[in-house]
mmCIF file of C-alpha atoms and ligand atoms in Angstrom:
data_model
loop_
_atom_site.group_PDB
_atom_site.id
_atom_site.type_symbol
_atom_site.label_atom_id
_atom_site.label_comp_id
_atom_site.label_asym_id
_atom_site.label_seq_id
_atom_site.Cartn_x
_atom_site.Cartn_y
_atom_site.Cartn_z
ATOM 1 C CA MET F 1 37.355 60.452 38.218
ATOM 2 C CA ILE F 2 35.784 62.852 35.856
ATOM 3 C CA VAL F 3 34.842 61.489 32.468
ATOM 4 C CA ASN F 4 34.589 63.694 29.634
ATOM 5 C CA LYS F 5 31.402 62.695 28.131
ATOM 6 C CA PRO F 6 31.690 63.975 24.479
ATOM 7 C CA TYR F 7 35.123 61.888 24.222
ATOM 8 C CA PHE F 8 33.697 58.968 25.940
ATOM 9 C CA SER F 9 30.553 58.826 23.461
ATOM 10 C CA THR F 10 33.032 59.059 20.518
ATOM 11 C CA PHE F 11 35.236 56.253 22.077
ATOM 12 C CA LEU F 12 32.172 54.085 22.540
ATOM 13 C CA LEU F 13 31.051 54.650 18.861
ATOM 14 C CA LEU F 14 34.449 53.656 17.452
ATOM 15 C CA VAL F 15 34.550 50.492 19.595
ATOM 16 C CA THR F 16 31.039 49.614 18.344
ATOM 17 C CA LEU F 17 31.989 50.116 14.805
ATOM 18 C CA PHE F 18 35.034 48.190 15.131
ATOM 19 C CA CYS F 19 33.236 45.589 16.504
ATOM 20 C CA VAL F 20 30.377 45.484 13.714
ATOM 21 C CA SER F 21 32.945 45.637 10.812
ATOM 22 C CA ASN F 22 35.153 43.009 12.309
ATOM 23 C CA CYS F 23 32.075 40.666 12.891
ATOM 24 C CA GLN F 24 30.892 41.275 9.229
ATOM 25 C CA GLN F 25 34.400 40.573 7.869
ATOM 26 C CA ALA F 26 34.749 37.364 10.071
ATOM 27 C CA LYS F 27 31.553 35.742 8.917
ATOM 28 C CA PRO F 28 32.601 35.164 5.111
ATOM 29 C CA LYS F 29 35.872 34.279 6.327
ATOM 30 C CA THR F 30 34.779 31.306 8.124
ATOM 31 C CA THR F 31 32.184 30.198 5.507
ATOM 32 C CA SER F 32 34.677 30.503 2.598
ATOM 33 C CA THR F 33 37.203 28.319 4.334
ATOM 34 C CA ALA F 34 34.733 25.437 5.245
ATOM 35 C CA PRO F 35 33.769 24.201 1.784
ATOM 36 C CA LYS F 36 37.378 24.671 0.749
ATOM 37 C CA GLU F 37 38.641 22.204 3.313
ATOM 38 C CA ALA F 38 35.632 19.656 2.615
ATOM 39 C CA VAL F 39 36.654 19.540 -1.162
ATOM 40 C CA GLU F 40 40.274 19.057 -0.325
ATOM 41 C CA GLN F 41 39.236 16.014 2.103
ATOM 42 C CA THR F 42 36.971 14.337 -0.630
ATOM 43 C CA PRO F 43 38.799 12.171 -3.124
ATOM 44 C CA ILE F 44 37.980 12.978 -6.744
ATOM 45 C CA SER F 45 36.201 9.856 -8.300
ATOM 46 C CA SER F 46 36.720 8.968 -11.921
ATOM 47 C CA PRO F 47 33.911 8.032 -13.965
ATOM 48 C CA ASP F 48 34.854 4.288 -13.711
ATOM 49 C CA THR F 49 35.257 4.500 -9.868
ATOM 50 C CA ILE F 50 31.693 6.066 -9.636
ATOM 51 C CA LYS F 51 30.216 3.249 -11.990
ATOM 52 C CA LYS F 52 32.042 0.455 -9.793
ATOM 53 C CA GLU F 53 30.800 2.269 -6.471
ATOM 54 C CA ILE F 54 27.161 2.252 -7.754
ATOM 55 C CA VAL F 55 27.478 -1.372 -8.869
ATOM 56 C CA GLU F 56 28.741 -2.313 -5.501
ATOM 57 C CA THR F 57 26.232 -0.503 -3.476
ATOM 58 C CA LYS F 58 23.305 -1.504 -5.590
ATOM 59 C CA THR F 59 20.709 -3.536 -3.438
ATOM 60 C CA TYR F 60 18.396 -6.088 -4.865
ATOM 61 C CA ASP F 61 14.890 -6.801 -3.556
ATOM 62 C CA TYR F 62 15.198 -10.504 -4.636
ATOM 63 C CA ASP F 63 17.504 -13.304 -4.260
ATOM 64 C CA THR F 64 20.111 -12.777 -7.042
ATOM 65 C CA LEU F 65 21.038 -16.631 -6.663
ATOM 66 C CA GLN F 66 17.524 -17.407 -7.899
ATOM 67 C CA TRP F 67 16.435 -14.467 -10.098
ATOM 68 C CA LEU F 68 17.395 -11.639 -12.081
ATOM 69 C CA ASP F 69 15.308 -8.744 -13.281
ATOM 70 C CA ILE F 70 16.004 -8.088 -16.818
ATOM 71 C CA LEU F 71 16.272 -4.246 -16.383
ATOM 72 C CA ASP F 72 18.915 -4.851 -13.733
ATOM 73 C CA LEU F 73 21.061 -6.421 -16.553
ATOM 74 C CA ASP F 74 20.087 -3.999 -19.490
ATOM 75 C CA THR F 75 17.614 -0.990 -19.175
ATOM 76 C CA SER F 76 17.345 -0.695 -22.977
ATOM 77 C CA ILE F 77 15.213 -3.841 -23.126
ATOM 78 C CA GLN F 78 11.492 -2.848 -23.225
ATOM 79 C CA VAL F 79 9.284 -4.570 -20.684
ATOM 80 C CA ASP F 80 5.582 -4.459 -21.044
ATOM 81 C CA MET F 81 4.036 -7.220 -18.877
ATOM 82 C CA LYS F 82 0.822 -8.028 -20.274
ATOM 83 C CA TYR F 83 -0.540 -9.792 -17.283
ATOM 84 C CA ALA F 84 0.049 -6.524 -15.246
ATOM 85 C CA THR F 85 -2.384 -4.856 -17.511
ATOM 86 C CA THR F 86 -5.831 -5.684 -18.798
ATOM 87 C CA ASP F 87 -4.336 -6.129 -22.368
ATOM 88 C CA ASN F 88 -4.288 -9.746 -22.244
ATOM 89 C CA PHE F 89 -6.668 -12.520 -23.306
ATOM 90 C CA VAL F 90 -8.482 -12.727 -19.942
ATOM 91 C CA LYS F 91 -8.784 -8.935 -20.078
ATOM 92 C CA GLU F 92 -7.719 -8.817 -16.235
ATOM 93 C CA LYS F 93 -4.770 -7.478 -14.524
ATOM 94 C CA MET F 94 -3.077 -10.533 -12.930
ATOM 95 C CA TYR F 95 -0.024 -9.193 -11.496
ATOM 96 C CA GLU F 96 0.041 -6.318 -8.954
ATOM 97 C CA CYS F 97 2.969 -4.838 -10.854
ATOM 98 C CA GLY F 98 4.841 -6.094 -13.982
ATOM 99 C CA ARG F 99 8.316 -7.162 -13.636
ATOM 100 C CA CYS F 100 10.387 -9.416 -15.933
ATOM 101 C CA LEU F 101 12.217 -11.735 -13.511
ATOM 102 C CA LEU F 102 13.910 -14.931 -14.918
ATOM 103 C CA ARG F 103 16.462 -17.555 -13.732
ATOM 104 C CA PRO F 104 19.837 -15.775 -13.931
ATOM 105 C CA ASP F 105 21.016 -18.067 -16.974
ATOM 106 C CA ALA F 106 17.905 -17.231 -19.103
ATOM 107 C CA ALA F 107 17.959 -13.704 -18.161
ATOM 108 C CA LYS F 108 21.648 -13.276 -19.235
ATOM 109 C CA ALA F 109 20.781 -15.213 -22.430
ATOM 110 C CA VAL F 110 17.877 -12.751 -23.175
ATOM 111 C CA ALA F 111 20.342 -9.688 -22.567
ATOM 112 C CA LYS F 112 22.745 -11.335 -25.031
ATOM 113 C CA ALA F 113 20.152 -11.747 -27.693
ATOM 114 C CA HIS F 114 18.998 -7.985 -27.200
ATOM 115 C CA ILE F 115 22.620 -6.908 -27.778
ATOM 116 C CA TYR F 116 22.895 -9.019 -30.744
ATOM 117 C CA LEU F 117 19.794 -7.558 -32.187
ATOM 118 C CA GLN F 118 20.830 -4.027 -31.266
ATOM 119 C CA GLY F 119 23.708 -4.618 -33.654
ATOM 120 C CA LYS F 120 21.226 -5.218 -36.504
ATOM 121 C CA GLY F 121 19.097 -2.143 -35.521
ATOM 122 C CA TYR F 122 16.512 -4.168 -33.591
ATOM 123 C CA GLY F 123 15.665 -4.934 -29.895
ATOM 124 C CA LEU F 124 13.555 -7.098 -27.708
ATOM 125 C CA LYS F 125 10.555 -6.204 -26.116
ATOM 126 C CA MET F 126 9.225 -8.450 -23.170
ATOM 127 C CA LEU F 127 5.480 -9.348 -22.836
ATOM 128 C CA ASP F 128 5.742 -11.947 -20.092
ATOM 129 C CA CYS F 129 8.590 -13.855 -18.096
ATOM 130 C CA TYR F 130 8.502 -15.535 -14.897
ATOM 131 C CA ARG F 131 5.023 -16.290 -13.817
ATOM 132 C CA PRO F 132 4.458 -17.283 -10.234
ATOM 133 C CA ARG F 133 2.292 -20.383 -9.734
ATOM 134 C CA PRO F 134 -0.304 -18.525 -7.661
ATOM 135 C CA ILE F 135 -0.642 -16.353 -10.932
ATOM 136 C CA GLN F 136 -0.852 -19.579 -12.971
ATOM 137 C CA GLN F 137 -3.661 -20.643 -10.757
ATOM 138 C CA LYS F 138 -5.511 -17.311 -10.986
ATOM 139 C CA LEU F 139 -5.325 -17.936 -14.825
ATOM 140 C CA TRP F 140 -6.406 -21.424 -14.641
ATOM 141 C CA ASP F 141 -9.391 -20.644 -12.411
ATOM 142 C CA LYS F 142 -10.731 -17.970 -15.130
ATOM 143 C CA VAL F 143 -9.827 -20.441 -18.091
ATOM 144 C CA PRO F 144 -9.490 -23.936 -17.091
ATOM 145 C CA ASN F 145 -8.714 -25.005 -20.618
ATOM 146 C CA PRO F 146 -5.379 -26.649 -21.137
ATOM 147 C CA THR F 147 -5.457 -25.530 -24.860
ATOM 148 C CA TYR F 148 -4.866 -21.944 -23.594
ATOM 149 C CA VAL F 149 -3.658 -22.260 -19.995
ATOM 150 C CA THR F 150 -1.139 -24.593 -18.365
ATOM 151 C CA ASN F 151 -2.579 -26.437 -15.345
ATOM 152 C CA PRO F 152 -0.767 -25.169 -12.496
ATOM 153 C CA ALA F 153 -0.633 -28.533 -11.006
ATOM 154 C CA LYS F 154 1.642 -29.619 -13.885
ATOM 155 C CA GLY F 155 3.244 -26.099 -14.286
ATOM 156 C CA SER F 156 4.724 -24.352 -17.191
ATOM 157 C CA MET F 157 8.301 -23.201 -18.037
ATOM 158 C CA HIS F 158 7.060 -19.740 -17.098
ATOM 159 C CA ASN F 159 6.292 -21.175 -13.632
ATOM 160 C CA ARG F 160 10.104 -22.318 -13.587
ATOM 161 C CA GLY F 161 11.209 -18.765 -14.652
ATOM 162 C CA LEU F 162 12.798 -20.212 -17.828
ATOM 163 C CA ALA F 163 10.126 -19.077 -20.598
ATOM 164 C CA VAL F 164 9.567 -15.569 -22.156
ATOM 165 C CA ASP F 165 6.861 -14.141 -24.312
ATOM 166 C CA LEU F 166 8.658 -11.486 -26.309
ATOM 167 C CA THR F 167 8.594 -9.811 -29.486
ATOM 168 C CA LEU F 168 10.778 -7.463 -31.758
ATOM 169 C CA VAL F 169 11.150 -3.759 -31.834
ATOM 170 C CA ASP F 170 12.904 -1.455 -34.298
ATOM 171 C CA GLU F 171 15.462 1.155 -33.352
ATOM 172 C CA ASN F 172 12.692 3.473 -32.370
ATOM 173 C CA GLY F 173 11.139 1.145 -30.096
ATOM 174 C CA LYS F 174 8.108 0.314 -32.312
ATOM 175 C CA GLU F 175 6.943 -3.298 -32.489
ATOM 176 C CA LEU F 176 7.625 -5.104 -35.613
ATOM 177 C CA GLU F 177 4.652 -6.773 -37.398
ATOM 178 C CA MET F 178 4.379 -10.300 -36.452
ATOM 179 C CA GLY F 179 0.985 -11.209 -38.167
ATOM 180 C CA THR F 180 -1.033 -11.552 -34.856
ATOM 181 C CA PRO F 181 -1.153 -9.680 -31.451
ATOM 182 C CA PHE F 182 0.316 -11.461 -28.472
ATOM 183 C CA ASP F 183 -2.165 -13.996 -27.190
ATOM 184 C CA PHE F 184 -4.099 -14.341 -30.370
ATOM 185 C CA PHE F 185 -5.345 -18.175 -30.400
ATOM 186 C CA GLY F 186 -5.502 -19.565 -33.956
ATOM 187 C CA PRO F 187 -3.610 -20.914 -36.757
ATOM 188 C CA LYS F 188 -2.381 -17.634 -37.773
ATOM 189 C CA ALA F 189 -0.353 -17.254 -34.460
ATOM 190 C CA HIS F 190 1.393 -20.693 -35.211
ATOM 191 C CA THR F 191 5.143 -20.218 -35.422
ATOM 192 C CA PHE F 192 5.493 -21.557 -38.977
ATOM 193 C CA PHE F 193 1.968 -20.395 -40.302
ATOM 194 C CA ALA F 194 3.139 -19.488 -43.819
ATOM 195 C CA ASP F 195 0.077 -17.458 -45.292
ATOM 196 C CA LEU F 196 1.478 -14.164 -44.277
ATOM 197 C CA PRO F 197 3.251 -11.121 -45.917
ATOM 198 C CA ASP F 198 7.003 -11.651 -46.512
ATOM 199 C CA ASP F 199 8.024 -9.085 -43.890
ATOM 200 C CA VAL F 200 6.101 -10.820 -41.223
ATOM 201 C CA LEU F 201 7.778 -14.176 -42.106
ATOM 202 C CA ALA F 202 11.140 -12.500 -41.997
ATOM 203 C CA ASN F 203 10.282 -10.915 -38.622
ATOM 204 C CA ARG F 204 9.320 -14.114 -37.008
ATOM 205 C CA LYS F 205 12.488 -15.915 -38.649
ATOM 206 C CA LEU F 206 14.805 -13.075 -37.184
ATOM 207 C CA LEU F 207 13.249 -13.712 -33.671
ATOM 208 C CA ARG F 208 13.317 -17.558 -33.922
ATOM 209 C CA GLU F 209 16.937 -17.658 -35.223
ATOM 210 C CA THR F 210 18.118 -15.028 -32.592
ATOM 211 C CA LEU F 211 16.616 -16.689 -29.903
ATOM 212 C CA LYS F 212 17.986 -20.335 -30.958
ATOM 213 C CA LYS F 213 21.418 -18.798 -31.193
ATOM 214 C CA PHE F 214 21.015 -17.911 -27.546
ATOM 215 C CA GLY F 215 19.625 -21.216 -26.132
ATOM 216 C CA PHE F 216 15.902 -20.601 -26.583
ATOM 217 C CA LYS F 217 13.581 -23.156 -28.127
ATOM 218 C CA HIS F 218 10.221 -22.096 -30.009
ATOM 219 C CA ILE F 219 6.919 -24.026 -29.395
ATOM 220 C CA THR F 220 4.732 -24.382 -32.498
ATOM 221 C CA SER F 221 1.454 -22.897 -31.386
ATOM 222 C CA GLU F 222 2.617 -19.264 -30.312
ATOM 223 C CA TRP F 223 5.322 -17.227 -32.189
ATOM 224 C CA TRP F 224 5.867 -15.220 -29.230
ATOM 225 C CA HIS F 225 6.834 -17.918 -26.860
ATOM 226 C CA TYR F 226 10.296 -19.256 -26.054
ATOM 227 C CA SER F 227 11.762 -21.683 -23.577
ATOM 228 C CA TYR F 228 15.397 -21.619 -22.226
ATOM 229 C CA GLN F 229 17.101 -24.922 -22.721
ATOM 230 C CA GLY F 230 20.429 -24.221 -21.018
ATOM 231 C CA ALA F 231 19.085 -24.557 -17.394
ATOM 232 C CA ARG F 232 16.782 -26.445 -15.393
ATOM 233 C CA SER F 233 14.801 -25.243 -12.366
ATOM 234 C CA GLU F 234 11.833 -25.891 -9.845
ATOM 235 C CA LEU F 235 8.478 -24.679 -10.311
ATOM 236 C CA SER F 236 8.224 -21.649 -8.052
ATOM 237 C CA ASP F 237 5.597 -19.671 -6.071
ATOM 238 C CA TYR F 238 7.788 -16.725 -5.392
ATOM 239 C CA LEU F 239 5.969 -13.293 -5.742
ATOM 240 C CA TRP F 240 8.205 -10.337 -6.578
ATOM 241 C CA GLU F 241 8.031 -7.012 -4.608
ATOM 242 C CA CYS F 242 6.182 -3.976 -6.013
ATOM 243 C CA GLU F 243 7.257 -0.336 -5.085
HETATM 244 ZN ZN1 LIG G 1 4.456 -18.002 -22.973
#
């Protein structure tokens, strides 16, 4: 068979052009349909559903029957665990990382007190919460004086996960004036020390009355320390996880 070369070349060129243009058109066609199908198959979640899904899929790195991390209840509570820094009376970092864990009932009571204070334009700042007994031992080893540190053999409410050291902050997160810093040892830090400016007395009173309302009792020697009265629990050696 005799092939007319110029015609055959033109034919080949046309076939190639047809194929190239078809391939180029086919690609976007395929990619444009895929996401459309995916969108159609995914149910649209309402904000409430999304919130519920997040709560249900949240995993905790501690036993929630024993403990609650205060930030898992309310992220607007300030947490500045002083024993996870060198800003404390032993001037040494005692925790690998600072977390405010408490027994569940005590944690919920703190969260309620915080919400109550928010209604008045204030909030809570946590300075120490549950203190594992091995940490209490470390403190005791440094300062074996029962005036300042509870003997770990006896154990404190902090070691039971029922005590908090805390202060008040204003709506900008600034600490209110309380007369002394945290862990100041002396009469001026006593809860009912009267020779203080009126605003300091009012701030201490607000902290005291609020916490009392939610089940916490003051001690006389430290304005920042409160113990939860609504539950009992054992001393604990549990050490929380760090990132
Ligand atoms: Zn305390």
